[in-house]
PDB file of C-alpha atoms and ligand atoms in Angstrom:
ATOM      1  CA  MET A  85      -8.832 -13.800  -9.126  1.00 96.00           C
ATOM      2  CA  GLN A  86      -7.330 -13.982 -12.591  1.00 97.00           C
ATOM      3  CA  ILE A  87      -5.470 -10.901 -13.873  1.00 98.00           C
ATOM      4  CA  LYS A  88      -5.714 -11.396 -17.636  1.00 97.00           C
ATOM      5  CA  ASN A  89      -8.087  -8.916 -19.326  1.00 97.00           C
ATOM      6  CA  LYS A  90      -8.874  -7.174 -16.038  1.00 98.00           C
ATOM      7  CA  THR A  91      -9.059  -3.437 -15.241  1.00 98.00           C
ATOM      8  CA  ILE A  92      -6.699  -2.521 -12.396  1.00 98.00           C
ATOM      9  CA  TRP A  93      -6.328   0.797 -10.538  1.00 98.00           C
ATOM     10  CA  ILE A  94      -3.063   1.394  -8.686  1.00 98.00           C
ATOM     11  CA  THR A  95      -2.437   4.428  -6.448  1.00 98.00           C
ATOM     12  CA  GLY A  96       1.149   5.476  -5.740  1.00 98.00           C
ATOM     13  CA  ALA A  97       2.158   4.126  -9.157  1.00 98.00           C
ATOM     14  CA  SER A  98       4.738   6.855  -9.818  1.00 98.00           C
ATOM     15  CA  SER A  99       7.572   5.010  -8.015  1.00 98.00           C
ATOM     16  CA  GLY A 100       8.666   2.017  -5.954  1.00 98.00           C
ATOM     17  CA  ILE A 101       6.175  -0.761  -5.299  1.00 98.00           C
ATOM     18  CA  GLY A 102       3.330   0.832  -7.302  1.00 98.00           C
ATOM     19  CA  GLU A 103       5.562   1.198 -10.340  1.00 98.00           C
ATOM     20  CA  ALA A 104       6.755  -2.423 -10.068  1.00 98.00           C
ATOM     21  CA  LEU A 105       3.136  -3.569  -9.692  1.00 98.00           C
ATOM     22  CA  THR A 106       2.132  -1.653 -12.842  1.00 98.00           C
ATOM     23  CA  TYR A 107       4.765  -3.519 -14.881  1.00 98.00           C
ATOM     24  CA  ALA A 108       3.869  -6.870 -13.286  1.00 98.00           C
ATOM     25  CA  PHE A 109       0.137  -6.473 -14.017  1.00 98.00           C
ATOM     26  CA  ALA A 110       0.975  -5.425 -17.590  1.00 98.00           C
ATOM     27  CA  GLU A 111       3.142  -8.501 -18.115  1.00 98.00           C
ATOM     28  CA  ALA A 112       0.389 -10.674 -16.646  1.00 98.00           C
ATOM     29  CA  GLY A 113      -2.041  -9.528 -19.351  1.00 98.00           C
ATOM     30  CA  ALA A 114      -4.164  -6.864 -17.634  1.00 98.00           C
ATOM     31  CA  ALA A 115      -6.387  -5.117 -20.210  1.00 98.00           C
ATOM     32  CA  LYS A 116      -6.360  -1.664 -18.616  1.00 98.00           C
ATOM     33  CA  ILE A 117      -4.272  -0.122 -15.836  1.00 98.00           C
ATOM     34  CA  ILE A 118      -5.208   3.205 -14.265  1.00 98.00           C
ATOM     35  CA  ILE A 119      -2.185   4.725 -12.553  1.00 98.00           C
ATOM     36  CA  SER A 120      -2.399   7.474  -9.938  1.00 98.00           C
ATOM     37  CA  GLY A 121      -0.074   9.688  -7.942  1.00 98.00           C
ATOM     38  CA  ARG A 122       0.718  13.389  -7.632  1.00 98.00           C
ATOM     39  CA  ARG A 123       3.812  13.495  -9.907  1.00 98.00           C
ATOM     40  CA  VAL A 124       2.382  13.429 -13.417  1.00 98.00           C
ATOM     41  CA  ALA A 125       5.818  13.426 -15.103  1.00 98.00           C
ATOM     42  CA  GLU A 126       6.705  10.235 -13.191  1.00 98.00           C
ATOM     43  CA  LEU A 127       3.378   8.639 -14.169  1.00 98.00           C
ATOM     44  CA  GLU A 128       4.174   9.506 -17.812  1.00 98.00           C
ATOM     45  CA  ARG A 129       7.568   7.832 -17.385  1.00 98.00           C
ATOM     46  CA  VAL A 130       5.932   4.690 -15.968  1.00 98.00           C
ATOM     47  CA  LYS A 131       3.421   4.642 -18.834  1.00 98.00           C
ATOM     48  CA  ASN A 132       6.209   4.979 -21.412  1.00 98.00           C
ATOM     49  CA  THR A 133       8.341   2.271 -19.763  1.00 97.00           C
ATOM     50  CA  CYS A 134       5.500  -0.183 -19.248  1.00 98.00           C
ATOM     51  CA  PRO A 135       5.913  -3.578 -20.962  1.00 97.00           C
ATOM     52  CA  GLY A 136       3.136  -5.515 -22.704  1.00 94.00           C
ATOM     53  CA  ASN A 137       0.224  -3.728 -24.314  1.00 93.00           C
ATOM     54  CA  PRO A 138      -2.366  -2.801 -21.708  1.00 97.00           C
ATOM     55  CA  GLU A 139      -4.241   0.468 -22.058  1.00 98.00           C
ATOM     56  CA  ILE A 140      -2.638   2.776 -19.489  1.00 98.00           C
ATOM     57  CA  ILE A 141      -4.729   5.650 -18.150  1.00 98.00           C
ATOM     58  CA  ILE A 142      -2.977   8.344 -16.110  1.00 98.00           C
ATOM     59  CA  ARG A 143      -5.300   9.696 -13.410  1.00 98.00           C
ATOM     60  CA  PRO A 144      -3.419  12.264 -11.282  1.00 98.00           C
ATOM     61  CA  LEU A 145      -4.603  12.164  -7.679  1.00 98.00           C
ATOM     62  CA  ASP A 146      -3.582  13.416  -4.248  1.00 98.00           C
ATOM     63  CA  VAL A 147      -5.122  10.861  -1.896  1.00 98.00           C
ATOM     64  CA  ALA A 148      -5.054  13.354   0.988  1.00 98.00           C
ATOM     65  CA  GLU A 149      -7.663  15.485  -0.879  1.00 98.00           C
ATOM     66  CA  HIS A 150     -10.553  13.298   0.179  1.00 98.00           C
ATOM     67  CA  ASP A 151     -13.377  15.014  -1.717  1.00 98.00           C
ATOM     68  CA  ALA A 152     -11.318  14.831  -4.915  1.00 98.00           C
ATOM     69  CA  VAL A 153     -10.582  11.162  -4.189  1.00 98.00           C
ATOM     70  CA  THR A 154     -14.298  10.412  -3.845  1.00 98.00           C
ATOM     71  CA  ALA A 155     -15.027  12.228  -7.117  1.00 98.00           C
ATOM     72  CA  ALA A 156     -12.165  10.441  -8.911  1.00 98.00           C
ATOM     73  CA  GLY A 157     -13.391   7.062  -7.685  1.00 97.00           C
ATOM     74  CA  LYS A 158     -16.888   7.672  -8.974  1.00 94.00           C
ATOM     75  CA  GLU A 159     -15.616   9.100 -12.278  1.00 96.00           C
ATOM     76  CA  VAL A 160     -13.284   6.169 -12.978  1.00 97.00           C
ATOM     77  CA  GLU A 161     -15.969   3.613 -12.092  1.00 93.00           C
ATOM     78  CA  ALA A 162     -18.386   5.369 -14.467  1.00 93.00           C
ATOM     79  CA  THR A 163     -16.025   5.992 -17.395  1.00 95.00           C
ATOM     80  CA  GLN A 164     -13.614   3.046 -17.430  1.00 94.00           C
ATOM     81  CA  GLY A 165     -16.082   0.168 -17.464  1.00 93.00           C
ATOM     82  CA  GLY A 166     -15.619  -0.754 -13.791  1.00 96.00           C
ATOM     83  CA  VAL A 167     -12.535  -1.491 -11.718  1.00 98.00           C
ATOM     84  CA  ASP A 168     -11.861  -5.201 -11.128  1.00 98.00           C
ATOM     85  CA  ILE A 169      -8.870  -4.791  -8.786  1.00 98.00           C
ATOM     86  CA  LEU A 170      -8.145  -1.640  -6.753  1.00 98.00           C
ATOM     87  CA  VAL A 171      -4.639  -1.505  -5.293  1.00 99.00           C
ATOM     88  CA  ASN A 172      -4.531   1.099  -2.511  1.00 98.00           C
ATOM     89  CA  ASN A 173      -0.761   1.502  -2.465  1.00 98.00           C
ATOM     90  CA  ALA A 174      -0.105   5.268  -2.025  1.00 98.00           C
ATOM     91  CA  GLY A 175       1.546   5.972   1.304  1.00 98.00           C
ATOM     92  CA  ILE A 176       4.133   7.880   3.284  1.00 98.00           C
ATOM     93  CA  SER A 177       6.224   6.647   6.164  1.00 98.00           C
ATOM     94  CA  GLN A 178       7.568   8.380   9.250  1.00 98.00           C
ATOM     95  CA  ARG A 179      10.856   8.926  11.067  1.00 97.00           C
ATOM     96  CA  GLY A 180      10.276  10.685  14.388  1.00 97.00           C
ATOM     97  CA  THR A 181       9.424   9.805  17.993  1.00 98.00           C
ATOM     98  CA  VAL A 182       6.091  10.396  19.726  1.00 98.00           C
ATOM     99  CA  LEU A 183       7.859  12.828  22.080  1.00 98.00           C
ATOM    100  CA  GLU A 184       9.075  15.051  19.255  1.00 97.00           C
ATOM    101  CA  THR A 185       6.382  14.719  16.600  1.00 98.00           C
ATOM    102  CA  GLY A 186       3.692  17.380  16.210  1.00 97.00           C
ATOM    103  CA  LEU A 187       0.038  16.309  15.985  1.00 98.00           C
ATOM    104  CA  GLU A 188      -0.198  17.807  12.487  1.00 98.00           C
ATOM    105  CA  VAL A 189       2.313  15.200  11.282  1.00 98.00           C
ATOM    106  CA  ASP A 190       0.232  12.389  12.817  1.00 98.00           C
ATOM    107  CA  LYS A 191      -2.858  13.759  11.082  1.00 98.00           C
ATOM    108  CA  ARG A 192      -1.073  14.091   7.736  1.00 98.00           C
ATOM    109  CA  ILE A 193       0.055  10.458   7.830  1.00 98.00           C
ATOM    110  CA  MET A 194      -3.459   9.278   8.742  1.00 98.00           C
ATOM    111  CA  ASP A 195      -4.910  11.437   5.942  1.00 98.00           C
ATOM    112  CA  VAL A 196      -2.680   9.847   3.301  1.00 98.00           C
ATOM    113  CA  ASP A 197      -2.225   6.281   4.540  1.00 98.00           C
ATOM    114  CA  PHE A 198      -5.625   5.618   6.103  1.00 98.00           C
ATOM    115  CA  PHE A 199      -8.335   8.091   5.059  1.00 98.00           C
ATOM    116  CA  GLY A 200      -7.065   8.322   1.456  1.00 98.00           C
ATOM    117  CA  THR A 201      -7.463   4.565   1.133  1.00 98.00           C
ATOM    118  CA  VAL A 202     -10.849   4.591   2.872  1.00 98.00           C
ATOM    119  CA  ALA A 203     -12.177   7.379   0.625  1.00 98.00           C
ATOM    120  CA  LEU A 204     -11.147   5.668  -2.607  1.00 98.00           C
ATOM    121  CA  THR A 205     -12.376   2.269  -1.467  1.00 98.00           C
ATOM    122  CA  LYS A 206     -15.800   3.673  -0.555  1.00 98.00           C
ATOM    123  CA  ALA A 207     -16.094   5.281  -3.998  1.00 97.00           C
ATOM    124  CA  VAL A 208     -15.203   2.105  -5.903  1.00 98.00           C
ATOM    125  CA  LEU A 209     -16.931  -0.514  -3.733  1.00 98.00           C
ATOM    126  CA  PRO A 210     -20.578   0.127  -4.805  1.00 98.00           C
ATOM    127  CA  GLY A 211     -19.726  -0.654  -8.445  1.00 97.00           C
ATOM    128  CA  MET A 212     -17.948  -3.851  -7.431  1.00 98.00           C
ATOM    129  CA  VAL A 213     -20.912  -4.891  -5.285  1.00 98.00           C
ATOM    130  CA  ALA A 214     -23.322  -4.187  -8.160  1.00 98.00           C
ATOM    131  CA  ARG A 215     -21.188  -6.426 -10.408  1.00 98.00           C
ATOM    132  CA  ARG A 216     -20.852  -8.972  -7.583  1.00 98.00           C
ATOM    133  CA  SER A 217     -17.115  -9.105  -8.254  1.00 98.00           C
ATOM    134  CA  GLY A 218     -13.999  -7.186  -7.289  1.00 98.00           C
ATOM    135  CA  MET A 219     -10.787  -7.302  -5.310  1.00 98.00           C
ATOM    136  CA  LEU A 220      -9.507  -4.665  -2.906  1.00 99.00           C
ATOM    137  CA  VAL A 221      -5.796  -4.742  -2.151  1.00 99.00           C
ATOM    138  CA  ALA A 222      -4.525  -2.622   0.748  1.00 98.00           C
ATOM    139  CA  MET A 223      -0.819  -1.914   1.169  1.00 98.00           C
ATOM    140  CA  SER A 224      -0.246  -2.327   4.875  1.00 98.00           C
ATOM    141  CA  SER A 225       3.182  -3.123   6.321  1.00 98.00           C
ATOM    142  CA  LEU A 226       4.767  -5.267   9.001  1.00 98.00           C
ATOM    143  CA  SER A 227       4.265  -1.983  10.927  1.00 98.00           C
ATOM    144  CA  GLY A 228       0.555  -2.775  10.567  1.00 98.00           C
ATOM    145  CA  LYS A 229       1.125  -5.812  12.799  1.00 98.00           C
ATOM    146  CA  MET A 230       3.448  -4.282  15.436  1.00 98.00           C
ATOM    147  CA  GLY A 231       4.207  -0.742  16.641  1.00 98.00           C
ATOM    148  CA  VAL A 232       7.691   0.198  15.405  1.00 97.00           C
ATOM    149  CA  PRO A 233       9.873   2.956  16.965  1.00 98.00           C
ATOM    150  CA  GLN A 234       9.861   6.289  15.096  1.00 97.00           C
ATOM    151  CA  ARG A 235       6.766   5.223  13.173  1.00 98.00           C
ATOM    152  CA  SER A 236       3.925   5.710  15.690  1.00 98.00           C
ATOM    153  CA  ALA A 237       1.454   7.373  13.297  1.00 98.00           C
ATOM    154  CA  TYR A 238       2.530   5.148  10.402  1.00 98.00           C
ATOM    155  CA  SER A 239       2.063   2.009  12.531  1.00 98.00           C
ATOM    156  CA  ALA A 240      -1.318   3.359  13.699  1.00 98.00           C
ATOM    157  CA  ALA A 241      -2.473   4.078  10.132  1.00 99.00           C
ATOM    158  CA  LYS A 242      -1.402   0.642   8.914  1.00 99.00           C
ATOM    159  CA  HIS A 243      -3.040  -1.101  11.931  1.00 98.00           C
ATOM    160  CA  ALA A 244      -6.205   0.875  11.159  1.00 99.00           C
ATOM    161  CA  LEU A 245      -6.252  -0.533   7.620  1.00 99.00           C
ATOM    162  CA  HIS A 246      -6.485  -4.046   9.086  1.00 98.00           C
ATOM    163  CA  GLY A 247      -9.531  -3.152  11.205  1.00 99.00           C
ATOM    164  CA  PHE A 248     -11.228  -1.401   8.303  1.00 99.00           C
ATOM    165  CA  PHE A 249     -10.600  -4.047   5.662  1.00 99.00           C
ATOM    166  CA  ASP A 250     -11.285  -7.030   7.939  1.00 99.00           C
ATOM    167  CA  ALA A 251     -14.700  -5.494   8.698  1.00 99.00           C
ATOM    168  CA  LEU A 252     -15.289  -4.652   5.021  1.00 99.00           C
ATOM    169  CA  ARG A 253     -14.443  -8.246   4.066  1.00 98.00           C
ATOM    170  CA  ALA A 254     -16.862  -9.621   6.658  1.00 98.00           C
ATOM    171  CA  GLU A 255     -19.627  -7.351   5.325  1.00 98.00           C
ATOM    172  CA  ASN A 256     -18.997  -7.977   1.624  1.00 98.00           C
ATOM    173  CA  THR A 257     -17.797 -11.540   1.092  1.00 98.00           C
ATOM    174  CA  HIS A 258     -21.393 -12.509   0.278  1.00 98.00           C
ATOM    175  CA  HIS A 259     -21.357  -9.750  -2.392  1.00 98.00           C
ATOM    176  CA  GLY A 260     -18.424 -11.441  -4.137  1.00 98.00           C
ATOM    177  CA  ILE A 261     -15.772  -8.992  -2.862  1.00 98.00           C
ATOM    178  CA  LYS A 262     -12.240 -10.208  -2.016  1.00 98.00           C
ATOM    179  CA  VAL A 263      -9.818  -8.339   0.249  1.00 99.00           C
ATOM    180  CA  LEU A 264      -6.052  -8.751   0.389  1.00 99.00           C
ATOM    181  CA  LEU A 265      -3.882  -7.030   3.008  1.00 99.00           C
ATOM    182  CA  VAL A 266      -0.199  -6.910   2.026  1.00 99.00           C
ATOM    183  CA  CYS A 267       2.362  -6.537   4.827  1.00 98.00           C
ATOM    184  CA  PRO A 268       5.855  -5.981   3.414  1.00 98.00           C
ATOM    185  CA  GLY A 269       9.006  -5.741   5.490  1.00 98.00           C
ATOM    186  CA  TYR A 270      11.952  -3.808   4.084  1.00 98.00           C
ATOM    187  CA  ILE A 271      11.570  -3.144   0.348  1.00 98.00           C
ATOM    188  CA  ARG A 272      14.226  -1.246  -1.638  1.00 98.00           C
ATOM    189  CA  THR A 273      12.345   1.970  -2.560  1.00 98.00           C
ATOM    190  CA  ASP A 274      12.502   5.669  -1.679  1.00 97.00           C
ATOM    191  CA  ILE A 275      10.035   5.192   1.210  1.00 98.00           C
ATOM    192  CA  SER A 276      12.549   6.212   3.920  1.00 97.00           C
ATOM    193  CA  LYS A 277      13.668   9.262   1.910  1.00 97.00           C
ATOM    194  CA  ASN A 278      10.051  10.356   1.461  1.00 98.00           C
ATOM    195  CA  ALA A 279       9.142   9.661   5.117  1.00 98.00           C
ATOM    196  CA  LEU A 280       8.075  12.620   7.260  1.00 98.00           C
ATOM    197  CA  ASP A 281      10.335  13.661  10.132  1.00 98.00           C
ATOM    198  CA  SER A 282       9.030  15.049  13.445  1.00 97.00           C
ATOM    199  CA  ASP A 283       8.537  18.490  11.838  1.00 97.00           C
ATOM    200  CA  GLY A 284       6.682  17.108   8.819  1.00 98.00           C
ATOM    201  CA  LYS A 285       9.646  17.601   6.477  1.00 98.00           C
ATOM    202  CA  LYS A 286      10.983  14.861   4.171  1.00 97.00           C
ATOM    203  CA  ALA A 287      13.457  12.711   6.131  1.00 97.00           C
ATOM    204  CA  GLY A 288      15.567  12.572   2.946  1.00 95.00           C
ATOM    205  CA  LYS A 289      17.745   9.617   3.952  1.00 94.00           C
ATOM    206  CA  MET A 290      17.981   6.111   2.498  1.00 96.00           C
ATOM    207  CA  ASP A 291      17.945   3.769   5.514  1.00 94.00           C
ATOM    208  CA  GLU A 292      20.381   0.875   5.517  1.00 94.00           C
ATOM    209  CA  ASN A 293      17.557  -1.650   6.060  1.00 93.00           C
ATOM    210  CA  GLN A 294      15.737  -0.245   3.023  1.00 93.00           C
ATOM    211  CA  GLU A 295      18.877  -0.294   0.907  1.00 95.00           C
ATOM    212  CA  ASN A 296      19.396  -3.983   1.730  1.00 96.00           C
ATOM    213  CA  GLY A 297      15.724  -4.907   1.408  1.00 97.00           C
ATOM    214  CA  MET A 298      13.838  -7.025  -1.098  1.00 98.00           C
ATOM    215  CA  SER A 299      13.366  -5.622  -4.604  1.00 98.00           C
ATOM    216  CA  PRO A 300       9.941  -4.126  -5.401  1.00 98.00           C
ATOM    217  CA  GLU A 301       9.792  -6.439  -8.431  1.00 98.00           C
ATOM    218  CA  GLU A 302       9.997  -9.539  -6.206  1.00 98.00           C
ATOM    219  CA  LEU A 303       7.296  -8.147  -3.922  1.00 98.00           C
ATOM    220  CA  ALA A 304       5.094  -7.367  -6.946  1.00 98.00           C
ATOM    221  CA  GLN A 305       5.320 -10.996  -8.120  1.00 98.00           C
ATOM    222  CA  ARG A 306       4.329 -12.219  -4.646  1.00 98.00           C
ATOM    223  CA  ILE A 307       1.339  -9.847  -4.622  1.00 99.00           C
ATOM    224  CA  LEU A 308       0.156 -11.107  -8.022  1.00 98.00           C
ATOM    225  CA  GLN A 309       0.411 -14.668  -6.753  1.00 98.00           C
ATOM    226  CA  ALA A 310      -1.681 -13.730  -3.689  1.00 98.00           C
ATOM    227  CA  ILE A 311      -4.304 -12.071  -5.917  1.00 98.00           C
ATOM    228  CA  ARG A 312      -4.553 -15.195  -8.081  1.00 98.00           C
ATOM    229  CA  LYS A 313      -4.858 -17.414  -4.999  1.00 98.00           C
ATOM    230  CA  GLU A 314      -7.275 -14.960  -3.346  1.00 98.00           C
ATOM    231  CA  GLU A 315      -5.234 -14.876  -0.142  1.00 98.00           C
ATOM    232  CA  ARG A 316      -6.446 -12.625   2.688  1.00 98.00           C
ATOM    233  CA  GLU A 317      -3.180 -11.425   4.251  1.00 98.00           C
ATOM    234  CA  ILE A 318       0.480 -11.893   3.348  1.00 98.00           C
ATOM    235  CA  TYR A 319       3.819 -11.067   4.991  1.00 98.00           C
ATOM    236  CA  VAL A 320       6.703 -10.468   2.597  1.00 98.00           C
ATOM    237  CA  GLY A 321      10.366  -9.634   3.171  1.00 97.00           C
ATOM    238  CA  GLY A 322      13.402 -10.988   4.996  1.00 97.00           C
ATOM    239  CA  LYS A 323      13.958 -12.041   8.594  1.00 96.00           C
ATOM    240  CA  GLU A 324      11.930  -9.044   9.834  1.00 97.00           C
ATOM    241  CA  LYS A 325       8.845 -11.173   9.039  1.00 97.00           C
ATOM    242  CA  LEU A 326       9.658 -13.161  12.209  1.00 97.00           C
ATOM    243  CA  GLY A 327       8.278 -10.203  14.160  1.00 98.00           C
ATOM    244  CA  VAL A 328       4.721 -11.289  13.284  1.00 98.00           C
ATOM    245  CA  PHE A 329       5.358 -14.749  14.738  1.00 98.00           C
ATOM    246  CA  LEU A 330       7.004 -13.286  17.869  1.00 98.00           C
ATOM    247  CA  LYS A 331       4.139 -10.816  18.386  1.00 98.00           C
ATOM    248  CA  ARG A 332       1.626 -13.659  18.357  1.00 97.00           C
ATOM    249  CA  PHE A 333       3.469 -16.275  20.373  1.00 98.00           C
ATOM    250  CA  PHE A 334       6.228 -14.463  22.306  1.00 98.00           C
ATOM    251  CA  PRO A 335       5.060 -10.827  22.621  1.00 98.00           C
ATOM    252  CA  GLY A 336       7.414 -10.087  25.524  1.00 98.00           C
ATOM    253  CA  ILE A 337      10.464 -11.025  23.445  1.00 98.00           C
ATOM    254  CA  LEU A 338       9.337  -8.774  20.576  1.00 98.00           C
ATOM    255  CA  ALA A 339       8.654  -5.882  22.990  1.00 98.00           C
ATOM    256  CA  GLY A 340      12.202  -6.275  24.315  1.00 98.00           C
ATOM    257  CA  ILE A 341      13.742  -6.245  20.835  1.00 97.00           C
ATOM    258  CA  LEU A 342      11.742  -3.166  19.794  1.00 97.00           C
ATOM    259  CA  ALA A 343      12.516  -1.332  23.067  1.00 97.00           C
ATOM    260  CA  LYS A 344      16.226  -1.882  22.486  1.00 97.00           C
ATOM    261  CA  ARG A 345      15.843  -0.465  19.017  1.00 96.00           C
ATOM    262  CA  GLY A 346      13.842   2.471  20.367  1.00 96.00           C
ATOM    263  CA  ALA A 347      16.613   3.240  22.859  1.00 96.00           C
ATOM    264  CA  SER A 348      19.340   3.054  20.205  1.00 94.00           C
ATOM    265  CA  GLY A 349      17.522   5.370  17.775  1.00 88.00           C
ATOM    266  CA  GLU A 350      18.137   2.846  14.996  1.00 83.00           C
ATOM    267  CA  ASN A 351      15.802   3.039  11.957  1.00 81.00           C
TER     268      ASN A 351
HETATM  269  P1  NDP B 180       7.657   5.317  -2.513  1.00 86.03           P
HETATM  270  O1  NDP B 180       7.935   6.515  -1.655  1.00 86.03           O
HETATM  271  O2  NDP B 180       8.570   4.993  -3.614  1.00 86.03           O
HETATM  272  O3  NDP B 180       6.204   5.415  -3.144  1.00 86.03           O
HETATM  273  C1  NDP B 180       5.138   6.034  -2.509  1.00 86.03           C
HETATM  274  C2  NDP B 180       4.048   6.268  -3.543  1.00 86.03           C
HETATM  275  O4  NDP B 180       2.927   6.842  -2.888  1.00 86.03           O
HETATM  276  C3  NDP B 180       4.503   7.234  -4.632  1.00 86.03           C
HETATM  277  O5  NDP B 180       4.080   6.751  -5.883  1.00 86.03           O
HETATM  278  C4  NDP B 180       3.776   8.519  -4.279  1.00 86.03           C
HETATM  279  O6  NDP B 180       3.417   9.213  -5.464  1.00 86.03           O
HETATM  280  C5  NDP B 180       2.535   7.995  -3.580  1.00 86.03           C
HETATM  281  N1  NDP B 180       1.983   9.006  -2.680  1.00 86.03           N
HETATM  282  C6  NDP B 180       2.530   9.513  -1.549  1.00 86.03           C
HETATM  283  N2  NDP B 180       1.742  10.466  -1.036  1.00 86.03           N
HETATM  284  C7  NDP B 180       0.673  10.567  -1.874  1.00 86.03           C
HETATM  285  C8  NDP B 180      -0.481  11.380  -1.905  1.00 86.03           C
HETATM  286  N3  NDP B 180      -0.709  12.318  -0.965  1.00 86.03           N
HETATM  287  N4  NDP B 180      -1.361  11.204  -2.909  1.00 86.03           N
HETATM  288  C9  NDP B 180      -1.152  10.294  -3.875  1.00 86.03           C
HETATM  289  N5  NDP B 180      -0.078   9.490  -3.914  1.00 86.03           N
HETATM  290  C10 NDP B 180       0.820   9.634  -2.918  1.00 86.03           C
HETATM  291  O7  NDP B 180       7.545   4.100  -1.489  1.00 86.03           O
HETATM  292  P2  NDP B 180       7.012   2.596  -1.653  1.00 86.03           P
HETATM  293  O8  NDP B 180       6.825   2.251  -3.052  1.00 86.03           O
HETATM  294  O9  NDP B 180       7.878   1.772  -0.814  1.00 86.03           O
HETATM  295  O10 NDP B 180       5.592   2.715  -0.908  1.00 86.03           O
HETATM  296  C11 NDP B 180       4.382   2.182  -1.424  1.00 86.03           C
HETATM  297  C12 NDP B 180       3.532   1.632  -0.287  1.00 86.03           C
HETATM  298  O11 NDP B 180       4.187   0.518   0.295  1.00 86.03           O
HETATM  299  C13 NDP B 180       3.260   2.608   0.852  1.00 86.03           C
HETATM  300  O12 NDP B 180       1.910   2.508   1.249  1.00 86.03           O
HETATM  301  C14 NDP B 180       4.168   2.109   1.958  1.00 86.03           C
HETATM  302  O13 NDP B 180       3.674   2.425   3.238  1.00 86.03           O
HETATM  303  C15 NDP B 180       4.146   0.617   1.695  1.00 86.03           C
HETATM  304  N6  NDP B 180       5.257  -0.123   2.300  1.00 86.03           N
HETATM  305  C16 NDP B 180       6.537   0.064   1.862  1.00 86.03           C
HETATM  306  C17 NDP B 180       7.576  -0.625   2.464  1.00 86.03           C
HETATM  307  C18 NDP B 180       9.000  -0.458   2.039  1.00 86.03           C
HETATM  308  O14 NDP B 180       9.882  -0.973   2.738  1.00 86.03           O
HETATM  309  N7  NDP B 180       9.299   0.205   0.965  1.00 86.03           N
HETATM  310  C19 NDP B 180       7.320  -1.568   3.558  1.00 86.03           C
HETATM  311  C20 NDP B 180       5.956  -1.678   3.927  1.00 86.03           C
HETATM  312  C21 NDP B 180       4.956  -0.991   3.309  1.00 86.03           C
HETATM  313  P3  NDP B 180       3.544  10.808  -5.661  1.00 86.03           P
HETATM  314  O15 NDP B 180       4.725  11.274  -4.877  1.00 86.03           O
HETATM  315  O16 NDP B 180       3.675  10.944  -7.142  1.00 86.03           O
HETATM  316  O17 NDP B 180       2.245  11.347  -5.157  1.00 86.03           O
END
């Protein structure tokens, strides 16, 4: 799908990957970009920093408030002339083992990472189907392809996105709907600082792997390329991408590597 003159809605646009995507879409000639997140001051900053000249609409949204998400989806579809590309990017990660983590933390991560995305997608999809055109982008992770230590709920939520969006694609390809699942490895953002620990508090620590990861700007360019080429699923990052290959062809080797990591407590 072409990006020029399109209306794009990005959740989690107040930092990291969502912020980089906002700038990349603007530079690529998007006509209108709706940016969402909970921190309005950060959304204002992104709007003021944004290059190019798209119309930027700030739409504050907590994706864990599912009724509000449904209402926002319907409102934006009705008032903004229809969303061409919805980027479901908002998400929180996790640092805590299954043994130590309370069920409330698991539910919180599912509410943000999975049900938030589902609620918004369901609100926007009917308009896309009526127009017989639209692209849904879901921010998964390499943790959506393999279960990673200290990220059980996060891995579960990201795996769930694959089931949901693969089924949605199968049901709606004949309606002109495209679906792209993005699986990044380590990207240099605040994701590990914002991750929930076993008590549901912010982990507050920049992981070494994150610090040394790919820039969000490079990932954003790869995502735009995948949108233009209408790819279905992409893996982006450094050598951690090999995990997807190992999982498919040598699952025992990957299980061994991850078990070693689980035993060491490494993030
Ligand atoms: P950041 O922590 O920088 O960004 C997370 C974004 O999600 C923020 O804009 C935040 O906005 C938003 N967000 C979090 N909770 C909510 C909520 N309840 N309602 C609305 N918005 C929310 O991390 P990244 O940019 O790295 O993360 C973006 C996505 O990329 C996530 O889905 C993450 O899982 C995924 N990802 C990241 C990887 C990485 O290595 N960085 C690797 C693989 C996937 P606000 O706080 O203003 O609400």
